[in-house]
Every structure is written in structure tokens, then in C-alpha cells.
Amino acid sequence: MASIKTIFSGLQSPRQGVGDVKTAIHPRDASGFLSASTFSWCNRLISVGNERQLAPSDIWDLQARKDKTAGDIANLFSVDVVNVMGLSANMNMAWIVPIQVGVTLYLIQQQVGWAIWTGFLALFSILMLSGGVGVFAGKAQRMILTCKDNRMKVINELFGAIQIVKLHGWEEKLTASVTELRRKELDALWLFVKTILVLITSVHTAPVLITVVVFATYAMWMGQLLTVTIVFTTLALFENLQAAFTALPMVFVATIQALVSVKRITFVLDMHETNPDNLVDGVVEDVHQPVVIRISDGEFGWEKESPLFKNLHWSIRQGEFVVVHGAVGSGKSSLCSILLGEMDKYDGNVVVAGRVAYVGQQSWIQNATIRHNILFGRPYDHVRYRKVLDACALSADLSNLPANDRTEIGLRGVTLSGGQKARVSLARACYADADIYILDAPLSAVDAIVAKEIFTKCFQNLLKHKTVVLVTHNPDIIHSSAIHRSFHIQDGSLVEDRPENAGRLPDLSMMSSPTPSRYGFWDGDEDVSIILGRPVCDTVMPSIADPSMLLTPRRQKCAAGQHGQDVLTVDEDRACGRVSQAVVTSYMSAIGGWPAVAAMVGMTLVTEAARLSKDLWLTGWTNQSNSTSSSQNIKVETRYNMTIYAVLVLATCTAMIAQFGTVLVVGLRGSKRLFERMWTGLMASPMRFFDTNPIGRVLNRCGDDVFQCDLMLPMSMAPILSQTAAAVGKVALSVGTIQWMALVLPPLVFVYVKLGSYFIAPLREVNRIKKVTLSPLLTLVSEGVDGAIVIRAFGLDYQRRFYRLHDVAVEKYSAASFASASLNQWFALRVAAISNSIVLVILLGCVVMSSSISAGILGLIVSYGLTIPANLAKLVNLWANLETALIAPERLHEYATLPSEGRRDTPFNLASWPTHGRITYTNVSFRYKPDDPLVLENVSFDVSGGEKIGIVGRTGAGKSSLIMTLFRINDVAAGEIAIDGVDIATIGLKQLRSSLAIIPQNPVLFKGPLRTYMDPFDEFTDDQLWAVLKKVQLTDRIVVSDAKLEQEVDENGENFSVGERQMLCLSRALLHNAKIVMLDEATAAIDHATDKVLQKVIREELKASTVLTIAHRLDTVLDYDRIFVFEQGQLVQNDTPAVLATQQGGIFFDMIAQGGGYAHRFVQL
């Protein structure tokens, strides 16, 4: 402060002034370097802390969080953890700003005496207002994050089942749901913006208002003259105060967001976890042989008030092959959950001795190659691997894939049939070489021939000396002599079917006791790039990457070719260079076009004009104070000048409020429109896009990028406009007053701009990389949450593997974050060197020109000159932040312009179409990718309206692909498909898909009321809904809930068994009574008795409809009009069941001959 005061005093003496300038520059030089260096080291520490925040896998701990969905966890990573990181980046300011304000007020007190205390009271009042506003801002932030959670849950659920959404034509309905959730989120955002507006304007206007109060007290109450030295020394200090207060909004916002996020993260970490006492490891010794599973006096359930099992007693000895069966919803999968320790135990004991491998009823597949899914982190053992492939009947399927077992299979195995996914899951369990195998209906999705092959090669040979618990509906397996014991579940109890066989146990001489596998586990050499997706940015951060991950996109393709890998997941697109003009234009149109830009720029110019006016008026006032006037005139002039100055200050504050308000409102409107455009583009994109892009990428765009557009981008625009106007105004005033500065000052400003360009370009790219590296992390989180039960079942080693994969993804993200922080400090160090050059030029100019220019004007120029470097440095940083923030709309714009899958609306009137349900295929060929082999080849057939067609064939023969063509999920490569004589290529997708009905192989129920799922468009009455529920035998299941039809369906329908979900899907099809109905293994998870009843319902209720049924249970389709038999994508047999059953050597004949049950007897008839 002393050096600043000396400069203003020295303006009267050029000789003295030069020395004062030198004295003033040296401490500024040291201060700048010290400050930049300090922040550099702080950012290094913060970067380490950020990695620590992200690294703990507790947030999605595989041992807990059963109540949290993948959308919730993704939101924690993309928003909450980032908010905590934002606080750490601003935490220095939290203690620096108060010290800076305190010291500045003390220095001002040295200039104006006790007048500062009136300013302090004004400051205290403003801070109290800000604190109160901060409380409301915290509440608004909690509302925002709650709304965002709800939106992300729906989005994660929707895109996790996007194929089902498209098959049913539900895009509009689910878009309406997401739009409503987004509207609520925007309402909360608007409340938050209003509180932030008050906060920002209060802290920005605080120094200006304090200036009025202090000068008014000093001049009018204390009766002191406002000299150049007093005024501009004080103004310089107030500029310092203004800089400190400018940082406060970011600190306030970061603190509020971080505190709310910390509470949310803490809430998740404190949630109910899986009780480790649910399961006890060990071996219970029996008199005859070891018991590896024992349940004693057990009571289990999902809710303590209504346990599913009571007084449960069950024991399984080593090497036993045990079968469990029962009716739909009886608790078969729940029994598996007991053995895995997933279901809550209220009483009794559960002992499981040995390592466990688990296959769920719904296959969990990672977005990786088939080999990676099977190995599941274990080292590759060629002999065992080949045995497993053969035992799981996968060898033939792999030979038909483009790259054999190195073929990528997409999100949730989207490129595989249901049977193939089930066999990959089974192969994963078999390769684990566990002691105990818990298999929940793995054969329900495979045909009879494959089921028999797996039963013989896998269960009876590969797993011969293992303990196997198999859940199945297959009567041939249940009654097989190879089974040691079988149980059925009845009223919450296990009842043994054949107790007389209990003593017939396997020979233990060939068995080994449960010991660690001879195969090692993942030691860090696994190619995690396959699991995490192809990182496009590994070459930027080589120090933390695995060598296998340091491939450029071109080299990755070469490597893929060398290994014969068929790449399905494409690299995430990342723009290079400046944000394109198309993105800027798109964002401008979103915020309101040129009128909105003109409004923001106009309000900024008005604010800057008001600020300059008040400063110039103050300059004139000080010049008057230096003249000789009577004391009476001085009092009158002081009162007059103070009044005008107060009015100008009030105008400045009002303009500031209007400026910030305009920018925030315009920014929020732009965010709203950007999201709508992105969502429209996403929902209209073809299924191919979702096959090749992991869900983490979509969640990243819908989560983090939307969040950036909501708040970060508007809050970047407001200060950049202010700083630009301030810098231009200050430089223009300096050059206009001291003309020769035009020769020196602009070149120095040019150096700033040039340095900024060197800084902004790499920062922009690093932040793009940062965005891209978040997507694999979110994908891994989504997969981990979906497959948590499987991962936990396989044991602690497998959980640790996922933690390590998580750590790799976090390190890559942290590396990009640290690079961003380092670039900022690189720029700060160089700014510290250049800024003093500008100050030196301005001060020397003022000293040289002090004799020809009034002291007041020189004082104003010096006051501005001291802040120009800070303005320019901040301006470059703000431009960098703006370019970084524009990456978010750039990424949203990319999705908004995705290719569309086709026209939604039919261009001509087809109101009553289809009327008969006739289906005609003419030489139809189909492939999923342009370079893939055909999965359907020259398929031709004609199905009459009302005809019932059974479609059978080996898993992977092309049966489900037939559905893709009929619903135009993918366009055909050749041929024509017609319904009632109309080429479906001419029909709008919305009308086509809504006119057909499908019961999919993997039923998906969306979270929400049951009634909304059954009748999403409110077309039916409650009586109609209850009628179809009764037909599918679900009435008893629904009425037990007090909410009845309004009962809540959990995410993915987890509170219903898979069989119940299939029955609910069937009820929807019956409700709509479509002319064409496709059933894709619609009753695979239902017991045979229930299946017979439902098949009777289908025949009676859909007798006027054309029904195409894909079935592996041949009993289901033996009374159909015709059977289509597919083999390797071709229709090889097409006739009535009676005719095909007599064609010895035919595929259908072999299938029913080996299928057993009624089908086998049908052949004998």
C-alpha cells in the first residue's frame, strides 16, 4: 500500500516519480511469482486429493448399494464428485479472500480514518444477505440434484433397454417422462439461478456501494477534502477488494454445491449394505462326507415384515447335482440369493464351503470380447478354455462370428442371441473352476439339442465332481437319473421330490476338497482397454497408462487386425482445434440468436459506461477539491458531487444486476433447448449407434455435459463480457489520454493475446480428453452395478479386479485433470512476468506527462493501470474457461445431429392398417453391420392373416434377427417385407412398431406404477387391466399389494421374478390385441404347467391375430399351423408340424426326437 500511495504522491514530481515506480514494481514482481508458484503447488496437492476422492470404490461398492441404480451412481461420479473437486480447486480462496479483505480494509482505514467503519457495516450487511441467500441456494442445489437423479435413473433405464423401447414404439411416451423430469429440474435450476443472481450482484456491487459510503462519510460527516492521493489510493485498494469479491461467488457456489454433494455421497456410503453375516464360509463335517451347503432353521426375505422363507433347512454334500424347480414366483431365484448371501437373513445360519460361481437367470454380459467375458480376469489356459467352449456348445457359434472369440459383443451382449448370452455366462462360470455352481435357469434360452449337449458335456462331464445347484423347468432334467436330488419350492418351503435317492451320491475318490484354483488371478496384465473401451487419449498421458493402452486409433485398428479382433465399440469422437462455427451457431440459436447476444452485449456496455461515468465524475470532483474555494462552497460542491456520484453508483449497480440476470436467463434457455435437441437426436438414432457406443458415453452427455450447459457455461459468459468491456475501457482511456502509449501498450496486449492462444489451445484439447476419459469410467460403473450380484458371487478376487479396473479409469481421468490444472499454472507464471511490464509503461507515462495532465485524470489512469494486467490475465483465463465450457454444447450438438433411423410418421393415410395381418418376405437378406456376414439370407415366405407360425432352430440360427427385420430395428440388406400388401419400408416407424406387438426374450419393466407400464397411453379401464391379469394368472400376485395397480415397479422390474415379468409382457400383448404378435421365447422362464395355461390363453385370445412364436420348448408350437426351421440364417424347413415330424434326418425331426417330453411322444405318434 505504501508503494501505491507513493506513486500517487510522486505524480507531482517526475524525478521522484521514476524512483517510486521502480520501488513499486519490485514487490509486485515478487508477489506475482510467489502467488503463481504457491497455486501451482496447491494444485499438485489438489490433484492428488481429487484422485483420492475418485478412487475409493466405496461409492459403488460391490458389497452394498442394493437400493441405488446405475443412474444414481453415474450421477455421483459425473456431478457430485466433480462438485467436491470444484471445492478443492477453490479452497485456497476460502481462506485467502477473508485475509485479503481484512488487510485491504485496514489499509483503507489508514487513508480515510474511522470512515472505514461505516463501510465495514455496509460490508457486514451485504455478507449477512449473502449468507442468507446461500442457505436458500443450498436448498435449491439439493432440489436440482434430486431432480437430476430422477432424470438420470430414467435415462439409464431407458438406454439400457433401448431395443425394447424401439420395438414397442415407446419413444414418445418415455420422451414425455424425461421432458417432465427435465422441466422439474429446470424449475429447480431457475430457483437456484435467482439465488445466485442475488449472491453475484451483491458481492459485485459491494465494493462500489462501500466506496460511496466511505467517501460520503469522509467528505460530508468528517469534513475532509478528497485529494488525488486519498481518492485514488483508496480506489486502488477498492479495486483490490473488488478482485477479492469477484472470486467470492465462485467460492460460494462451489462450497454450496460441494456441501450438498458431500451429504449425498455420505448418504450413499451410509446406506444399508449386504450383511456379511448372511453367509458363513467354512466346511461342516458330516459323518459320511463333507457338507458344502447347509441352511439351518433359516428365515429370509427382502422385508422383515414379510419373510419369503421360514424354518428353512437344507444341506447339500460335496459333489451333489441338485435341481430346484417350482411355479412362477415361488422363490427359486430368491433361494439362489440366499446361497449367495444377497437376501437378508433374519434367523438361522447359512454355511457355504468353497468358491462359488454363479449364472443368473438373466445373463450379465460385459461390453467386451467373448473371450474377455469368459476369462473374467483369469489368465488364459488354452486347454481348459477349449474344454469349456466345447462343454458349453459355443465352438460352432464362434466359428460363425467374424473374429471368433475376439468378437466384441456390445452393450449387454446386444449382438448375441439370448441362448448365446446364456452360454457365455455359463462358460464364464465353468472357466472359473469353482467348487460350487449355482445356476439359475441357464438352459431356458437354448433349444433342445443344445440343452442336451450342455447337460451331457458340461453338467455330467466338465462339472462331474463339482457341487451343482441347478434351477430349471425342464421336466427331462428334473426326472433325469443323472440328478442326485431334486426339490420343489412350495409355500416358502423346500420339498424333496425323491428322498429315496438321497443316499445315491457320487464317488468322492475322484474329488479334491475345496481348494484355491490352480489357475492364477488377474495380476494387472489383462488388457483393460477392452474392458474400459478404446481410449482415444492414452498417448497424451503415457505415464499412467498400461502399455497395451498406448495405441493411437490407427494403431489400435492394426492391433485389432493382428489379433483378429472384430471391433464393435467405436472410439468416442473427439473434436480437435477450436470449437466449430456450427457449434457456436447452434448455441447462439439455442440462447435466442442475435437478439439475445445484443441484449447481453448491450447490458454489458451500459454497465461499463456507468462504471466509467462514476469514476470520471470522481476524478472531476478531486480536481475541484484541489482548487481554492471557500469552505461554504466546498460543502455545497461536496453535497452536489456526492449526490451525483451516488446516483451513478446506483445506476452501475442496477446495470450489473440487469447484466448478470440477462446472461443467466439466456444461458438457462440455451441449456433447455440444447438438451431437447440432443434428446431428439438420440431417440431418433438407429440401433446401430447404441450397439457401438457404451452406455457410459450417453450417461456422460446426459449428465455432466448437460450440467455444464446448465450452470458452468452461463457463469463463464457473464464475467467474460464484464472483463472484456473493462479491459477495453481502461486501455482506451489510457491510450486516449497519453497518446504515445499507443505505441507501447497495444504490443504488450498483443503479447498477452498471443500467450493466451498458446495456453487456450492445449487446455481445450486436454479438457476434451478429460470429457472422453469420464465415459469409460461411467460405463464401468453402469456395468458393475448391473452385474454386482454376479461379481460378488464369484468372490473377493473378482471384486478386487473391478476395483483395479476402476482405479485405471480414475487415473486416466485424474491425469487429464492434473494436466488442465498444470496448464493454468503455466499461464499464471508467465502472466506474472508480463503484467509488470504493462504497469511499468503506464506508470512511467503518467510520471512523464504529470505536468500537462490533471492530477485527477492521471490518478484514474494509474488506478486503472494497476488493474489492467489482472484484467487481461483474467480475461484470457475466462476465454479459456469459455472454450472449455463450449465443449459441452459441442458434445451435445454431436448427438443432436446424429443420423436418423428413418421417418417416424407415414406420409400417407393408413388409419386402419393392418387389417388382416398377412406377412410376406421376398428374398430378404439381413446383416447387422455393412461388413458383417449375412445373418439372414434370401428368406422368403408368405404367412396368411391369423395363421400361427412356430419358429425354431439352433440358438444363433437367425430367429431373433427375423424380429429385427419385421420391426425395422435395422434395415434389410436386400429384399422386401410387406404386411397386408404394403411395403413396410414406406411405413413410418411409429405406426409400424405400434401396430405390432412383441413379447421379448428378456422382459423389461420400467420404474413407475404398474398401471403405467401396462397402459402407458391411458387407453384402457381398470376392469380391462384386471381381466388380462387374470388371464395370465397374475391377479393373486398383484392384489397382495395395497397399492394394487398403482404399486411401484422397481428399476428393471427387479421386484418381479423373470417369469412374472414375461407374464406381464404377455398381458400387455393381450390388452392391445394387435393383428400381428411376435413371441420371442415369451414363456422360457415359466414352469410347464403355467406355460400350458398361457398357451391356451394365447390361442383363444389371439385367434384372429397372426402369431409368430420363437420357441425352444417344442411343446409350445406343436399345435401351430406351420413350423419355420432356421439354420445358419436360412429358412430350411417350412411345413406343418405333422409333416416335418415325419421327415427323418430333418432338423425338426432331430430336435423333437432329442427334446423329450411331449415333443418326443409326438414323433412316436
mmCIF file of N, CA and C in Angstrom, residues 242-326:
data_model
loop_
_atom_site.group_PDB
_atom_site.id
_atom_site.type_symbol
_atom_site.label_atom_id
_atom_site.label_comp_id
_atom_site.label_asym_id
_atom_site.label_seq_id
_atom_site.Cartn_x
_atom_site.Cartn_y
_atom_site.Cartn_z
ATOM 1 N N GLN A 242 -12.412 -5.383 -4.940
ATOM 2 C CA GLN A 242 -13.318 -5.858 -5.988
ATOM 3 C C GLN A 242 -12.847 -7.205 -6.538
ATOM 4 N N ALA A 243 -11.518 -7.335 -6.725
ATOM 5 C CA ALA A 243 -10.974 -8.603 -7.224
ATOM 6 C C ALA A 243 -11.252 -9.741 -6.257
ATOM 7 N N ALA A 244 -11.090 -9.433 -4.953
ATOM 8 C CA ALA A 244 -11.366 -10.460 -3.943
ATOM 9 C C ALA A 244 -12.835 -10.842 -3.956
ATOM 10 N N PHE A 245 -13.706 -9.838 -4.075
ATOM 11 C CA PHE A 245 -15.142 -10.123 -4.054
ATOM 12 C C PHE A 245 -15.596 -10.824 -5.324
ATOM 13 N N THR A 246 -14.877 -10.595 -6.427
ATOM 14 C CA THR A 246 -15.230 -11.280 -7.668
ATOM 15 C C THR A 246 -15.060 -12.781 -7.524
ATOM 16 N N ALA A 247 -14.083 -13.188 -6.722
ATOM 17 C CA ALA A 247 -13.842 -14.621 -6.512
ATOM 18 C C ALA A 247 -14.865 -15.245 -5.581
ATOM 19 N N LEU A 248 -15.517 -14.411 -4.765
ATOM 20 C CA LEU A 248 -16.437 -14.958 -3.774
ATOM 21 C C LEU A 248 -17.606 -15.736 -4.355
ATOM 22 N N PRO A 249 -18.259 -15.250 -5.461
ATOM 23 C CA PRO A 249 -19.385 -16.043 -5.985
ATOM 24 C C PRO A 249 -18.990 -17.464 -6.337
ATOM 25 N N MET A 250 -17.834 -17.636 -6.993
ATOM 26 C CA MET A 250 -17.390 -18.977 -7.349
ATOM 27 C C MET A 250 -17.127 -19.813 -6.100
ATOM 28 N N VAL A 251 -16.546 -19.165 -5.078
ATOM 29 C CA VAL A 251 -16.284 -19.888 -3.831
ATOM 30 C C VAL A 251 -17.590 -20.275 -3.161
ATOM 31 N N PHE A 252 -18.548 -19.299 -3.132
ATOM 32 C CA PHE A 252 -19.854 -19.577 -2.531
ATOM 33 C C PHE A 252 -20.554 -20.724 -3.260
ATOM 34 N N VAL A 253 -20.618 -20.613 -4.593
ATOM 35 C CA VAL A 253 -21.308 -21.637 -5.381
ATOM 36 C C VAL A 253 -20.625 -22.989 -5.223
ATOM 37 N N ALA A 254 -19.273 -22.991 -5.313
ATOM 38 C CA ALA A 254 -18.533 -24.247 -5.168
ATOM 39 C C ALA A 254 -18.749 -24.855 -3.792
ATOM 40 N N THR A 255 -18.773 -24.008 -2.765
ATOM 41 C CA THR A 255 -18.972 -24.512 -1.403
ATOM 42 C C THR A 255 -20.364 -25.103 -1.232
ATOM 43 N N ILE A 256 -21.369 -24.378 -1.731
ATOM 44 C CA ILE A 256 -22.755 -24.854 -1.609
ATOM 45 C C ILE A 256 -22.911 -26.188 -2.338
ATOM 46 N N GLN A 257 -22.411 -26.244 -3.584
ATOM 47 C CA GLN A 257 -22.533 -27.477 -4.367
ATOM 48 C C GLN A 257 -21.771 -28.623 -3.705
ATOM 49 N N ALA A 258 -20.579 -28.322 -3.197
ATOM 50 C CA ALA A 258 -19.768 -29.377 -2.585
ATOM 51 C C ALA A 258 -20.402 -29.905 -1.310
ATOM 52 N N LEU A 259 -20.941 -29.003 -0.475
ATOM 53 C CA LEU A 259 -21.559 -29.447 0.780
ATOM 54 C C LEU A 259 -22.758 -30.345 0.501
ATOM 55 N N VAL A 260 -23.564 -29.951 -0.477
ATOM 56 C CA VAL A 260 -24.719 -30.779 -0.837
ATOM 57 C C VAL A 260 -24.245 -32.125 -1.378
ATOM 58 N N SER A 261 -23.212 -32.102 -2.226
ATOM 59 C CA SER A 261 -22.706 -33.343 -2.812
ATOM 60 C C SER A 261 -22.078 -34.252 -1.765
ATOM 61 N N VAL A 262 -21.357 -33.651 -0.804
ATOM 62 C CA VAL A 262 -20.754 -34.461 0.267
ATOM 63 C C VAL A 262 -21.847 -35.170 1.060
ATOM 64 N N LYS A 263 -22.940 -34.470 1.334
ATOM 65 C CA LYS A 263 -24.046 -35.100 2.051
ATOM 66 C C LYS A 263 -24.639 -36.252 1.242
ATOM 67 N N ARG A 264 -24.755 -36.055 -0.073
ATOM 68 C CA ARG A 264 -25.320 -37.108 -0.916
ATOM 69 C C ARG A 264 -24.388 -38.312 -0.974
ATOM 70 N N ILE A 265 -23.088 -38.062 -1.099
ATOM 71 C CA ILE A 265 -22.131 -39.169 -1.129
ATOM 72 C C ILE A 265 -22.123 -39.888 0.212
ATOM 73 N N THR A 266 -22.165 -39.100 1.286
ATOM 74 C CA THR A 266 -22.187 -39.695 2.626
ATOM 75 C C THR A 266 -23.431 -40.545 2.818
ATOM 76 N N PHE A 267 -24.561 -40.064 2.299
ATOM 77 C CA PHE A 267 -25.807 -40.828 2.415
ATOM 78 C C PHE A 267 -25.676 -42.184 1.734
ATOM 79 N N VAL A 268 -25.039 -42.202 0.557
ATOM 80 C CA VAL A 268 -24.852 -43.468 -0.153
ATOM 81 C C VAL A 268 -23.917 -44.383 0.620
ATOM 82 N N LEU A 269 -22.829 -43.802 1.143
ATOM 83 C CA LEU A 269 -21.866 -44.618 1.874
ATOM 84 C C LEU A 269 -22.460 -45.181 3.163
ATOM 85 N N ASP A 270 -23.431 -44.479 3.720
ATOM 86 C CA ASP A 270 -24.058 -44.927 4.971
ATOM 87 C C ASP A 270 -25.273 -45.810 4.745
ATOM 88 N N MET A 271 -25.584 -46.101 3.483
ATOM 89 C CA MET A 271 -26.775 -46.902 3.192
ATOM 90 C C MET A 271 -26.622 -48.318 3.710
ATOM 91 N N HIS A 272 -27.762 -48.980 3.777
ATOM 92 C CA HIS A 272 -27.785 -50.382 4.192
ATOM 93 C C HIS A 272 -26.958 -51.224 3.244
ATOM 94 N N GLU A 273 -26.048 -52.004 3.787
ATOM 95 C CA GLU A 273 -25.194 -52.861 2.985
ATOM 96 C C GLU A 273 -25.609 -54.325 3.154
ATOM 97 N N THR A 274 -25.114 -55.126 2.232
ATOM 98 C CA THR A 274 -25.329 -56.561 2.362
ATOM 99 C C THR A 274 -24.667 -57.043 3.645
ATOM 100 N N ASN A 275 -25.435 -57.690 4.466
ATOM 101 C CA ASN A 275 -24.917 -58.127 5.761
ATOM 102 C C ASN A 275 -23.957 -59.297 5.569
ATOM 103 N N PRO A 276 -22.685 -59.130 5.966
ATOM 104 C CA PRO A 276 -21.731 -60.242 5.795
ATOM 105 C C PRO A 276 -22.106 -61.472 6.606
ATOM 106 N N ASP A 277 -22.956 -61.294 7.630
ATOM 107 C CA ASP A 277 -23.383 -62.449 8.434
ATOM 108 C C ASP A 277 -24.437 -63.296 7.732
ATOM 109 N N ASN A 278 -24.930 -62.800 6.559
ATOM 110 C CA ASN A 278 -25.899 -63.595 5.807
ATOM 111 C C ASN A 278 -25.314 -64.943 5.392
ATOM 112 N N LEU A 279 -23.989 -64.964 5.262
ATOM 113 C CA LEU A 279 -23.316 -66.148 4.754
ATOM 114 C C LEU A 279 -22.058 -66.395 5.569
ATOM 115 N N VAL A 280 -21.804 -67.663 5.900
ATOM 116 C CA VAL A 280 -20.605 -68.025 6.656
ATOM 117 C C VAL A 280 -19.782 -68.989 5.823
ATOM 118 N N ASP A 281 -18.494 -68.669 5.650
ATOM 119 C CA ASP A 281 -17.591 -69.583 4.950
ATOM 120 C C ASP A 281 -17.134 -70.690 5.894
ATOM 121 N N GLY A 282 -16.894 -71.861 5.336
ATOM 122 C CA GLY A 282 -16.400 -72.957 6.169
ATOM 123 C C GLY A 282 -16.847 -74.303 5.632
ATOM 124 N N VAL A 283 -16.488 -75.345 6.344
ATOM 125 C CA VAL A 283 -16.880 -76.708 5.976
ATOM 126 C C VAL A 283 -17.535 -77.354 7.178
ATOM 127 N N VAL A 284 -18.736 -77.837 6.984
ATOM 128 C CA VAL A 284 -19.422 -78.552 8.054
ATOM 129 C C VAL A 284 -19.209 -80.041 7.822
ATOM 130 N N GLU A 285 -18.589 -80.688 8.760
ATOM 131 C CA GLU A 285 -18.266 -82.107 8.604
ATOM 132 C C GLU A 285 -19.477 -82.982 8.919
ATOM 133 N N ASP A 286 -19.739 -83.895 8.010
ATOM 134 C CA ASP A 286 -20.816 -84.854 8.201
ATOM 135 C C ASP A 286 -20.171 -86.221 8.476
ATOM 136 N N VAL A 287 -20.956 -87.134 9.004
ATOM 137 C CA VAL A 287 -20.412 -88.459 9.316
ATOM 138 C C VAL A 287 -19.919 -89.140 8.043
ATOM 139 N N HIS A 288 -20.660 -88.991 6.957
ATOM 140 C CA HIS A 288 -20.336 -89.715 5.729
ATOM 141 C C HIS A 288 -19.415 -88.917 4.806
ATOM 142 N N GLN A 289 -19.716 -87.663 4.584
ATOM 143 C CA GLN A 289 -18.898 -86.853 3.701
ATOM 144 C C GLN A 289 -19.180 -85.368 3.959
ATOM 145 N N PRO A 290 -18.291 -84.484 3.489
ATOM 146 C CA PRO A 290 -18.426 -83.067 3.832
ATOM 147 C C PRO A 290 -19.686 -82.451 3.227
ATOM 148 N N VAL A 291 -20.330 -81.646 4.010
ATOM 149 C CA VAL A 291 -21.474 -80.855 3.552
ATOM 150 C C VAL A 291 -20.960 -79.478 3.177
ATOM 151 N N VAL A 292 -21.170 -79.055 1.948
ATOM 152 C CA VAL A 292 -20.628 -77.779 1.482
ATOM 153 C C VAL A 292 -21.669 -76.662 1.527
ATOM 154 N N ILE A 293 -22.949 -77.020 1.607
ATOM 155 C CA ILE A 293 -24.012 -76.016 1.766
ATOM 156 C C ILE A 293 -24.938 -76.502 2.865
ATOM 157 N N ARG A 294 -25.149 -75.663 3.865
ATOM 158 C CA ARG A 294 -26.096 -76.023 4.923
ATOM 159 C C ARG A 294 -26.864 -74.783 5.362
ATOM 160 N N ILE A 295 -28.178 -74.895 5.341
ATOM 161 C CA ILE A 295 -29.064 -73.863 5.874
ATOM 162 C C ILE A 295 -29.782 -74.470 7.071
ATOM 163 N N SER A 296 -29.660 -73.831 8.220
ATOM 164 C CA SER A 296 -30.249 -74.359 9.453
ATOM 165 C C SER A 296 -31.242 -73.365 10.031
ATOM 166 N N ASP A 297 -32.499 -73.808 10.134
ATOM 167 C CA ASP A 297 -33.552 -73.013 10.783
ATOM 168 C C ASP A 297 -33.548 -71.576 10.256
ATOM 169 N N GLY A 298 -33.484 -71.446 8.939
ATOM 170 C CA GLY A 298 -33.329 -70.127 8.329
ATOM 171 C C GLY A 298 -34.641 -69.404 8.092
ATOM 172 N N GLU A 299 -34.601 -68.104 8.286
ATOM 173 C CA GLU A 299 -35.721 -67.214 7.950
ATOM 174 C C GLU A 299 -35.154 -66.084 7.111
ATOM 175 N N PHE A 300 -35.699 -65.911 5.877
ATOM 176 C CA PHE A 300 -35.111 -64.982 4.922
ATOM 177 C C PHE A 300 -36.214 -64.186 4.232
ATOM 178 N N GLY A 301 -35.827 -63.031 3.725
ATOM 179 C CA GLY A 301 -36.763 -62.209 2.966
ATOM 180 C C GLY A 301 -36.121 -60.903 2.548
ATOM 181 N N TRP A 302 -36.864 -60.144 1.752
ATOM 182 C CA TRP A 302 -36.405 -58.812 1.353
ATOM 183 C C TRP A 302 -36.941 -57.759 2.308
ATOM 184 N N GLU A 303 -38.025 -58.084 2.995
ATOM 185 C CA GLU A 303 -38.594 -57.193 4.010
ATOM 186 C C GLU A 303 -38.875 -58.020 5.257
ATOM 187 N N LYS A 304 -38.460 -57.502 6.399
ATOM 188 C CA LYS A 304 -38.560 -58.270 7.640
ATOM 189 C C LYS A 304 -40.005 -58.604 7.986
ATOM 190 N N GLU A 305 -40.924 -57.704 7.598
ATOM 191 C CA GLU A 305 -42.334 -57.917 7.948
ATOM 192 C C GLU A 305 -42.942 -59.081 7.180
ATOM 193 N N SER A 306 -42.377 -59.408 6.009
ATOM 194 C CA SER A 306 -42.972 -60.487 5.204
ATOM 195 C C SER A 306 -41.869 -61.390 4.647
ATOM 196 N N PRO A 307 -41.311 -62.256 5.491
ATOM 197 C CA PRO A 307 -40.237 -63.162 5.034
ATOM 198 C C PRO A 307 -40.760 -64.154 3.998
ATOM 199 N N LEU A 308 -39.890 -64.495 3.050
ATOM 200 C CA LEU A 308 -40.269 -65.440 1.993
ATOM 201 C C LEU A 308 -40.073 -66.888 2.428
ATOM 202 N N PHE A 309 -39.069 -67.139 3.270
ATOM 203 C CA PHE A 309 -38.779 -68.495 3.736
ATOM 204 C C PHE A 309 -38.731 -68.491 5.265
ATOM 205 N N LYS A 310 -39.362 -69.496 5.869
ATOM 206 C CA LYS A 310 -39.325 -69.670 7.323
ATOM 207 C C LYS A 310 -38.938 -71.103 7.660
ATOM 208 N N ASN A 311 -38.190 -71.232 8.727
ATOM 209 C CA ASN A 311 -37.764 -72.557 9.205
ATOM 210 C C ASN A 311 -37.174 -73.408 8.076
ATOM 211 N N LEU A 312 -36.311 -72.785 7.306
ATOM 212 C CA LEU A 312 -35.733 -73.464 6.150
ATOM 213 C C LEU A 312 -34.526 -74.302 6.582
ATOM 214 N N HIS A 313 -34.565 -75.569 6.233
ATOM 215 C CA HIS A 313 -33.458 -76.491 6.492
ATOM 216 C C HIS A 313 -33.069 -77.138 5.176
ATOM 217 N N TRP A 314 -31.765 -77.103 4.876
ATOM 218 C CA TRP A 314 -31.318 -77.663 3.591
ATOM 219 C C TRP A 314 -29.828 -77.934 3.680
ATOM 220 N N SER A 315 -29.415 -79.066 3.194
ATOM 221 C CA SER A 315 -27.981 -79.367 3.168
ATOM 222 C C SER A 315 -27.647 -80.059 1.858
ATOM 223 N N ILE A 316 -26.490 -79.705 1.316
ATOM 224 C CA ILE A 316 -26.006 -80.312 0.070
ATOM 225 C C ILE A 316 -24.571 -80.743 0.294
ATOM 226 N N ARG A 317 -24.298 -81.979 -0.057
ATOM 227 C CA ARG A 317 -22.960 -82.509 0.148
ATOM 228 C C ARG A 317 -22.082 -82.309 -1.084
ATOM 229 N N GLN A 318 -20.807 -82.392 -0.834
ATOM 230 C CA GLN A 318 -19.848 -82.148 -1.902
ATOM 231 C C GLN A 318 -20.062 -83.111 -3.062
ATOM 232 N N GLY A 319 -20.107 -82.525 -4.288
ATOM 233 C CA GLY A 319 -20.246 -83.324 -5.494
ATOM 234 C C GLY A 319 -21.664 -83.627 -5.895
ATOM 235 N N GLU A 320 -22.646 -83.199 -5.127
ATOM 236 C CA GLU A 320 -24.051 -83.461 -5.473
ATOM 237 C C GLU A 320 -24.502 -82.578 -6.629
ATOM 238 N N PHE A 321 -25.358 -83.148 -7.458
ATOM 239 C CA PHE A 321 -26.030 -82.417 -8.530
ATOM 240 C C PHE A 321 -27.494 -82.293 -8.112
ATOM 241 N N VAL A 322 -27.898 -81.083 -7.705
ATOM 242 C CA VAL A 322 -29.220 -80.855 -7.123
ATOM 243 C C VAL A 322 -30.017 -79.933 -8.037
ATOM 244 N N VAL A 323 -31.277 -80.286 -8.251
ATOM 245 C CA VAL A 323 -32.174 -79.490 -9.085
ATOM 246 C C VAL A 323 -33.256 -78.865 -8.211
ATOM 247 N N VAL A 324 -33.586 -77.607 -8.501
ATOM 248 C CA VAL A 324 -34.666 -76.895 -7.810
ATOM 249 C C VAL A 324 -35.649 -76.413 -8.872
ATOM 250 N N HIS A 325 -36.939 -76.653 -8.643
ATOM 251 C CA HIS A 325 -37.954 -76.184 -9.576
ATOM 252 C C HIS A 325 -39.154 -75.694 -8.789
ATOM 253 N N GLY A 326 -40.120 -75.144 -9.492
ATOM 254 C CA GLY A 326 -41.304 -74.612 -8.822
ATOM 255 C C GLY A 326 -42.058 -73.678 -9.730
#
